[in-house]
């Protein structure tokens, strides 16, 4: 007879919980036991590096006995001595057990929460009791003379240990399955779980498949259930493009297998992890529907699959990449809540981000065409980082591409290119925001810059308005919206403007009164060369483009009145001023048309198109009748 010992209180409570409160996803017991087996082999393999006599044909085996309703998981790994068995899975409550219980007590719905927590707290072994009414563990420590140990428990407060005749090093865990869990005797079921959770375990997980021959006799042939393809652990130079393609399509689930760039990462030192990141060639259809889109990277810990969508591994603005991270430092299995709080993940995220951004920069430097292709697909998303990731803001600004007034439609340039072509007398980086190239291209506000030979960035993505709030500077030069704030005139220009203001007071007063509901101010500016007038935004006010974006999102925002700027040199200014001075009646129509026209040229809708058309007709008629 062996020795009967009682579990520590916490272990008893834990087992009680495992047995009585956990209903969902019992499948994970196999993942936990396979992971333990793989860990044990890792350790034995490490020992065998210095003691070659300990080397084996490393493998994990599953076996079922349908008559006795048992499932056995065995490995030829390191094994345990008796005291190790007691220490690891016996009386002594491991530190994780208590923490697990506390976490469980805090949960409302214990039945669904617990499976995620099991591995996290190093209590994976006990998950065997979710499916087994009795667990037998037979283990022999590798390289030790002590006899093998047998440990048996029904999970009800006590366990029994004894010696066992086993001579081969390794561990065998025999689960006497509960009547409700007999599906774990089926090969397809086990194969399915292994495929789902343990496919990339680096050792073969073997199942003896019973094959019925033509003459009705049976032969047993070993089948390996996992592909063992931990492609991310291999040397990047040895992975073929075909292998990348097939792995990428496995990761992406997009049906396509085309990726633009693969980024392998092998981080050593403080933070140990391997990663294989892919930049897709195209944004999939699902990408337009945020809900369908998978976010984050796959997370493995020691080749054991943890989760498909670990958002914490990648910042939101890189959500278009697909990939896998395999960490050696994280505890096995982690619940979503725990993932969010884990500082290790944040460190991995930082390292992955740095690497991806530097690879993108390399692509931009060495293969600009390829980079432009990338940017057309994902640039809108990448740019979000300028606003959200202050730490990498400078890198991201270098990676952003824009159309400009002087570039051809569809042609994209970097801020570095922009700065390089700035004439000496240009001090700031000019930009204009709007709906599309067509809309901003015709803006009268461009006239001055065109005449001066300055280029203007076209910010035509909805995201641009938003990121401009964080742009501040590039290459020590400020960004300046050409439709916002006061026009900065030089001495000579100032003189002209002052003179105009004095000369055309009647016109300014008239327009102020006539357009009182729409504009906050009327003034002269040097911004214009061809057009009679334009509308600009006061310092911090919302731009009309932004206003429309908010409206599109059903957000009520107060309408901001803008400033009407007049071109002092335009013949209309003088002519209209003369009419004002003469005290002519019915000039309001002119004011309306000027205002509506300013809206149209900047690409904004006019509030009352019918009234606009009517006003134009009247003016045409008036003109034609005179002749
Ligand atoms: P964890 O794996 O997080 O440490 P477990 O409850 O899964 O927690 O396992 C407890 C301990 O039992 C392991 O750390 C290991 O020392 C030991 N153990 C479990 N399974 C095996 C095995 N197949 N071979 C050797 N040791 C094992
Ligand atoms: Mg474990």
PDB file of C-alpha atoms in Angstrom, residues 7-196:
ATOM      1  CA  UNK A   7      -4.221  18.049  -0.271  1.00  0.00           C
ATOM      2  CA  UNK A   8      -3.676  21.489   1.190  1.00  0.00           C
ATOM      3  CA  UNK A   9      -6.949  23.299   1.696  1.00  0.00           C
ATOM      4  CA  UNK A  10      -6.489  25.561  -1.325  1.00  0.00           C
ATOM      5  CA  UNK A  11      -5.824  22.614  -3.590  1.00  0.00           C
ATOM      6  CA  UNK A  12      -8.945  20.892  -2.329  1.00  0.00           C
ATOM      7  CA  UNK A  13     -11.021  23.967  -2.968  1.00  0.00           C
ATOM      8  CA  UNK A  14      -9.491  24.321  -6.391  1.00  0.00           C
ATOM      9  CA  UNK A  15     -10.255  20.745  -7.304  1.00  0.00           C
ATOM     10  CA  UNK A  16     -13.773  21.109  -6.043  1.00  0.00           C
ATOM     11  CA  UNK A  17     -14.162  24.063  -8.337  1.00  0.00           C
ATOM     12  CA  UNK A  18     -12.681  22.289 -11.323  1.00  0.00           C
ATOM     13  CA  UNK A  19     -15.018  19.399 -10.850  1.00  0.00           C
ATOM     14  CA  UNK A  20     -18.219  21.170  -9.932  1.00  0.00           C
ATOM     15  CA  UNK A  21     -18.307  24.605 -11.461  1.00  0.00           C
ATOM     16  CA  UNK A  22     -16.535  24.449 -14.769  1.00  0.00           C
ATOM     17  CA  UNK A  23     -18.742  23.551 -17.655  1.00  0.00           C
ATOM     18  CA  UNK A  24     -17.436  25.394 -20.648  1.00  0.00           C
ATOM     19  CA  UNK A  25     -14.492  24.518 -22.813  1.00  0.00           C
ATOM     20  CA  UNK A  26     -13.238  21.455 -21.040  1.00  0.00           C
ATOM     21  CA  UNK A  27     -11.126  20.805 -24.145  1.00  0.00           C
ATOM     22  CA  UNK A  28      -8.342  22.875 -22.723  1.00  0.00           C
ATOM     23  CA  UNK A  29      -7.310  20.114 -20.303  1.00  0.00           C
ATOM     24  CA  UNK A  30      -5.538  18.479 -23.227  1.00  0.00           C
ATOM     25  CA  UNK A  31      -3.731  21.641 -24.155  1.00  0.00           C
ATOM     26  CA  UNK A  32      -2.517  21.943 -20.563  1.00  0.00           C
ATOM     27  CA  UNK A  33      -1.312  18.356 -20.294  1.00  0.00           C
ATOM     28  CA  UNK A  34       0.344  18.475 -23.715  1.00  0.00           C
ATOM     29  CA  UNK A  35       2.026  21.734 -22.771  1.00  0.00           C
ATOM     30  CA  UNK A  36       3.348  20.152 -19.573  1.00  0.00           C
ATOM     31  CA  UNK A  37       4.636  17.205 -21.591  1.00  0.00           C
ATOM     32  CA  UNK A  38       6.359  19.533 -24.040  1.00  0.00           C
ATOM     33  CA  UNK A  39       7.904  21.489 -21.159  1.00  0.00           C
ATOM     34  CA  UNK A  40       9.199  18.235 -19.671  1.00  0.00           C
ATOM     35  CA  UNK A  41      10.756  17.301 -23.006  1.00  0.00           C
ATOM     36  CA  UNK A  42      12.282  20.769 -23.343  1.00  0.00           C
ATOM     37  CA  UNK A  43      13.994  20.215 -20.005  1.00  0.00           C
ATOM     38  CA  UNK A  44      15.169  16.691 -20.850  1.00  0.00           C
ATOM     39  CA  UNK A  45      16.430  17.801 -24.210  1.00  0.00           C
ATOM     40  CA  UNK A  46      18.378  20.554 -22.543  1.00  0.00           C
ATOM     41  CA  UNK A  47      19.961  18.061 -20.114  1.00  0.00           C
ATOM     42  CA  UNK A  48      20.829  15.765 -23.002  1.00  0.00           C
ATOM     43  CA  UNK A  49      22.985  18.474 -24.525  1.00  0.00           C
ATOM     44  CA  UNK A  50      25.589  17.734 -21.880  1.00  0.00           C
ATOM     45  CA  UNK A  51      24.569  14.114 -21.222  1.00  0.00           C
ATOM     46  CA  UNK A  52      24.060  12.523 -24.631  1.00  0.00           C
ATOM     47  CA  UNK A  53      23.019   9.213 -23.053  1.00  0.00           C
ATOM     48  CA  UNK A  54      19.771  10.907 -22.015  1.00  0.00           C
ATOM     49  CA  UNK A  55      18.784  11.759 -25.585  1.00  0.00           C
ATOM     50  CA  UNK A  56      15.609  10.102 -26.901  1.00  0.00           C
ATOM     51  CA  UNK A  57      13.388  10.204 -29.888  1.00  0.00           C
ATOM     52  CA  UNK A  58      11.372  12.984 -28.235  1.00  0.00           C
ATOM     53  CA  UNK A  59       7.634  12.546 -28.485  1.00  0.00           C
ATOM     54  CA  UNK A  60       4.275  12.928 -26.810  1.00  0.00           C
ATOM     55  CA  UNK A  61       1.802  10.088 -27.136  1.00  0.00           C
ATOM     56  CA  UNK A  62      -1.938   9.908 -26.715  1.00  0.00           C
ATOM     57  CA  UNK A  63      -3.666   6.552 -26.233  1.00  0.00           C
ATOM     58  CA  UNK A  64      -7.228   5.521 -25.510  1.00  0.00           C
ATOM     59  CA  UNK A  65      -8.695   2.433 -23.936  1.00  0.00           C
ATOM     60  CA  UNK A  66     -12.340   2.406 -24.926  1.00  0.00           C
ATOM     61  CA  UNK A  67     -13.183  -0.530 -22.682  1.00  0.00           C
ATOM     62  CA  UNK A  68     -11.803   1.025 -19.519  1.00  0.00           C
ATOM     63  CA  UNK A  69     -12.650   4.547 -20.658  1.00  0.00           C
ATOM     64  CA  UNK A  70      -9.189   5.920 -20.146  1.00  0.00           C
ATOM     65  CA  UNK A  71      -7.168   8.483 -22.036  1.00  0.00           C
ATOM     66  CA  UNK A  72      -3.410   8.456 -21.506  1.00  0.00           C
ATOM     67  CA  UNK A  73      -1.017  11.281 -22.249  1.00  0.00           C
ATOM     68  CA  UNK A  74       2.629  10.312 -22.042  1.00  0.00           C
ATOM     69  CA  UNK A  75       5.978  11.889 -22.724  1.00  0.00           C
ATOM     70  CA  UNK A  76       9.608  10.824 -22.588  1.00  0.00           C
ATOM     71  CA  UNK A  77      10.693  14.061 -20.949  1.00  0.00           C
ATOM     72  CA  UNK A  78      12.411  14.881 -17.685  1.00  0.00           C
ATOM     73  CA  UNK A  79      10.005  13.115 -15.281  1.00  0.00           C
ATOM     74  CA  UNK A  80       9.733  13.764 -11.540  1.00  0.00           C
ATOM     75  CA  UNK A  81      11.078  12.305  -8.336  1.00  0.00           C
ATOM     76  CA  UNK A  82       8.642  11.531  -5.535  1.00  0.00           C
ATOM     77  CA  UNK A  83       9.393  14.742  -3.686  1.00  0.00           C
ATOM     78  CA  UNK A  84       8.975  16.697  -6.899  1.00  0.00           C
ATOM     79  CA  UNK A  85       5.597  15.092  -7.494  1.00  0.00           C
ATOM     80  CA  UNK A  86       4.483  16.081  -4.034  1.00  0.00           C
ATOM     81  CA  UNK A  87       5.904  19.541  -4.382  1.00  0.00           C
ATOM     82  CA  UNK A  88       4.542  20.213  -7.853  1.00  0.00           C
ATOM     83  CA  UNK A  89       1.117  18.658  -7.732  1.00  0.00           C
ATOM     84  CA  UNK A  90       0.641  17.466  -4.192  1.00  0.00           C
ATOM     85  CA  UNK A  91       0.184  18.860  -0.778  1.00  0.00           C
ATOM     86  CA  UNK A  92       2.051  22.069  -1.040  1.00  0.00           C
ATOM     87  CA  UNK A  93      -0.121  24.778  -2.443  1.00  0.00           C
ATOM     88  CA  UNK A  94       1.853  26.347  -5.231  1.00  0.00           C
ATOM     89  CA  UNK A  95       1.807  30.089  -5.137  1.00  0.00           C
ATOM     90  CA  UNK A  96      -0.494  30.185  -8.141  1.00  0.00           C
ATOM     91  CA  UNK A  97      -3.188  28.110  -6.502  1.00  0.00           C
ATOM     92  CA  UNK A  98      -4.116  30.742  -3.984  1.00  0.00           C
ATOM     93  CA  UNK A  99      -4.008  33.527  -6.532  1.00  0.00           C
ATOM     94  CA  UNK A 100      -6.216  31.486  -8.811  1.00  0.00           C
ATOM     95  CA  UNK A 101      -8.772  30.986  -6.059  1.00  0.00           C
ATOM     96  CA  UNK A 102      -8.831  34.685  -5.269  1.00  0.00           C
ATOM     97  CA  UNK A 103      -9.303  35.539  -8.900  1.00  0.00           C
ATOM     98  CA  UNK A 104     -12.084  32.986  -9.177  1.00  0.00           C
ATOM     99  CA  UNK A 105     -13.847  34.333  -6.114  1.00  0.00           C
ATOM    100  CA  UNK A 106     -13.857  37.746  -7.746  1.00  0.00           C
ATOM    101  CA  UNK A 107     -15.534  36.407 -10.854  1.00  0.00           C
ATOM    102  CA  UNK A 108     -19.265  36.468 -11.205  1.00  0.00           C
ATOM    103  CA  UNK A 109     -19.655  33.727 -13.719  1.00  0.00           C
ATOM    104  CA  UNK A 110     -17.204  31.105 -12.622  1.00  0.00           C
ATOM    105  CA  UNK A 111     -18.217  28.513 -15.143  1.00  0.00           C
ATOM    106  CA  UNK A 112     -17.036  30.527 -18.119  1.00  0.00           C
ATOM    107  CA  UNK A 113     -14.209  32.510 -16.594  1.00  0.00           C
ATOM    108  CA  UNK A 114     -12.134  29.778 -15.097  1.00  0.00           C
ATOM    109  CA  UNK A 115     -10.815  27.847 -18.105  1.00  0.00           C
ATOM    110  CA  UNK A 116      -8.944  30.901 -19.274  1.00  0.00           C
ATOM    111  CA  UNK A 117      -7.320  31.311 -15.930  1.00  0.00           C
ATOM    112  CA  UNK A 118      -6.154  27.791 -15.354  1.00  0.00           C
ATOM    113  CA  UNK A 119      -2.859  27.911 -17.187  1.00  0.00           C
ATOM    114  CA  UNK A 120      -2.143  31.460 -16.143  1.00  0.00           C
ATOM    115  CA  UNK A 121      -1.746  30.547 -12.530  1.00  0.00           C
ATOM    116  CA  UNK A 122       0.266  27.397 -13.050  1.00  0.00           C
ATOM    117  CA  UNK A 123      -2.534  25.085 -12.091  1.00  0.00           C
ATOM    118  CA  UNK A 124      -2.926  23.454 -15.494  1.00  0.00           C
ATOM    119  CA  UNK A 125      -2.366  19.961 -14.251  1.00  0.00           C
ATOM    120  CA  UNK A 126      -5.518  20.059 -12.142  1.00  0.00           C
ATOM    121  CA  UNK A 127      -7.642  20.758 -15.200  1.00  0.00           C
ATOM    122  CA  UNK A 128      -7.412  17.001 -15.767  1.00  0.00           C
ATOM    123  CA  UNK A 129     -10.089  16.682 -13.114  1.00  0.00           C
ATOM    124  CA  UNK A 130     -12.562  18.555 -15.279  1.00  0.00           C
ATOM    125  CA  UNK A 131     -12.835  15.461 -17.451  1.00  0.00           C
ATOM    126  CA  UNK A 132     -11.484  12.667 -15.244  1.00  0.00           C
ATOM    127  CA  UNK A 133     -12.958  11.100 -12.130  1.00  0.00           C
ATOM    128  CA  UNK A 134      -9.596   9.630 -11.323  1.00  0.00           C
ATOM    129  CA  UNK A 135      -6.127  10.692 -12.405  1.00  0.00           C
ATOM    130  CA  UNK A 136      -3.087   8.419 -12.256  1.00  0.00           C
ATOM    131  CA  UNK A 137       0.341   9.891 -12.845  1.00  0.00           C
ATOM    132  CA  UNK A 138       3.324   7.589 -13.284  1.00  0.00           C
ATOM    133  CA  UNK A 139       6.671   9.261 -13.593  1.00  0.00           C
ATOM    134  CA  UNK A 140      10.347   8.396 -13.609  1.00  0.00           C
ATOM    135  CA  UNK A 141      12.961  11.080 -13.296  1.00  0.00           C
ATOM    136  CA  UNK A 142      15.477  11.147 -16.104  1.00  0.00           C
ATOM    137  CA  UNK A 143      19.052  10.358 -15.003  1.00  0.00           C
ATOM    138  CA  UNK A 144      18.046   9.292 -11.477  1.00  0.00           C
ATOM    139  CA  UNK A 145      18.312   5.867  -9.827  1.00  0.00           C
ATOM    140  CA  UNK A 146      15.238   6.337  -7.659  1.00  0.00           C
ATOM    141  CA  UNK A 147      12.280   4.124  -8.590  1.00  0.00           C
ATOM    142  CA  UNK A 148       9.381   5.481 -10.547  1.00  0.00           C
ATOM    143  CA  UNK A 149       6.481   7.046  -8.654  1.00  0.00           C
ATOM    144  CA  UNK A 150       2.770   6.426  -8.985  1.00  0.00           C
ATOM    145  CA  UNK A 151       0.375   9.134  -7.865  1.00  0.00           C
ATOM    146  CA  UNK A 152      -3.374   8.576  -7.829  1.00  0.00           C
ATOM    147  CA  UNK A 153      -6.204  10.872  -6.882  1.00  0.00           C
ATOM    148  CA  UNK A 154      -9.931  11.168  -7.332  1.00  0.00           C
ATOM    149  CA  UNK A 155      -9.575  14.855  -6.632  1.00  0.00           C
ATOM    150  CA  UNK A 156     -11.522  14.582  -3.416  1.00  0.00           C
ATOM    151  CA  UNK A 157      -9.209  15.922  -0.777  1.00  0.00           C
ATOM    152  CA  UNK A 158      -6.528  13.261  -0.828  1.00  0.00           C
ATOM    153  CA  UNK A 159      -4.018  11.497  -3.051  1.00  0.00           C
ATOM    154  CA  UNK A 160      -1.961   8.358  -2.771  1.00  0.00           C
ATOM    155  CA  UNK A 161       1.646   7.796  -3.802  1.00  0.00           C
ATOM    156  CA  UNK A 162       3.527   4.535  -4.319  1.00  0.00           C
ATOM    157  CA  UNK A 163       6.478   3.195  -6.258  1.00  0.00           C
ATOM    158  CA  UNK A 164       5.956   1.888  -9.763  1.00  0.00           C
ATOM    159  CA  UNK A 165       7.849  -0.671 -11.873  1.00  0.00           C
ATOM    160  CA  UNK A 166       8.278   1.780 -14.773  1.00  0.00           C
ATOM    161  CA  UNK A 167      11.913   1.977 -15.902  1.00  0.00           C
ATOM    162  CA  UNK A 168      11.861   4.437 -18.815  1.00  0.00           C
ATOM    163  CA  UNK A 169      12.259   8.093 -17.867  1.00  0.00           C
ATOM    164  CA  UNK A 170       9.249  10.226 -18.557  1.00  0.00           C
ATOM    165  CA  UNK A 171       5.689  10.731 -17.410  1.00  0.00           C
ATOM    166  CA  UNK A 172       2.383   9.099 -18.144  1.00  0.00           C
ATOM    167  CA  UNK A 173      -0.957  10.536 -17.103  1.00  0.00           C
ATOM    168  CA  UNK A 174      -3.940   8.217 -17.182  1.00  0.00           C
ATOM    169  CA  UNK A 175      -7.349   9.841 -17.073  1.00  0.00           C
ATOM    170  CA  UNK A 176     -10.331   7.742 -16.112  1.00  0.00           C
ATOM    171  CA  UNK A 177     -12.893   9.787 -17.967  1.00  0.00           C
ATOM    172  CA  UNK A 178     -16.169  10.884 -16.437  1.00  0.00           C
ATOM    173  CA  UNK A 179     -19.234   9.368 -18.128  1.00  0.00           C
ATOM    174  CA  UNK A 180     -20.071  12.784 -19.644  1.00  0.00           C
ATOM    175  CA  UNK A 181     -16.602  13.115 -21.114  1.00  0.00           C
ATOM    176  CA  UNK A 182     -16.278   9.939 -23.100  1.00  0.00           C
ATOM    177  CA  UNK A 183     -16.031  11.861 -26.346  1.00  0.00           C
ATOM    178  CA  UNK A 184     -12.361  12.320 -25.473  1.00  0.00           C
ATOM    179  CA  UNK A 185     -11.898   8.682 -26.432  1.00  0.00           C
ATOM    180  CA  UNK A 186     -12.452   9.551 -30.084  1.00  0.00           C
ATOM    181  CA  UNK A 187      -9.498  10.094 -32.349  1.00  0.00           C
ATOM    182  CA  UNK A 188     -11.185  12.884 -34.337  1.00  0.00           C
ATOM    183  CA  UNK A 189     -11.961  14.789 -31.172  1.00  0.00           C
ATOM    184  CA  UNK A 190      -8.406  14.589 -29.874  1.00  0.00           C
ATOM    185  CA  UNK A 191      -7.023  15.365 -33.284  1.00  0.00           C
ATOM    186  CA  UNK A 192      -9.262  18.400 -33.486  1.00  0.00           C
ATOM    187  CA  UNK A 193      -8.143  19.760 -30.114  1.00  0.00           C
ATOM    188  CA  UNK A 194      -4.488  19.177 -30.868  1.00  0.00           C
ATOM    189  CA  UNK A 195      -4.848  20.882 -34.193  1.00  0.00           C
ATOM    190  CA  UNK A 196      -6.540  23.851 -32.609  1.00  0.00           C
TER     191      UNK A 196
END
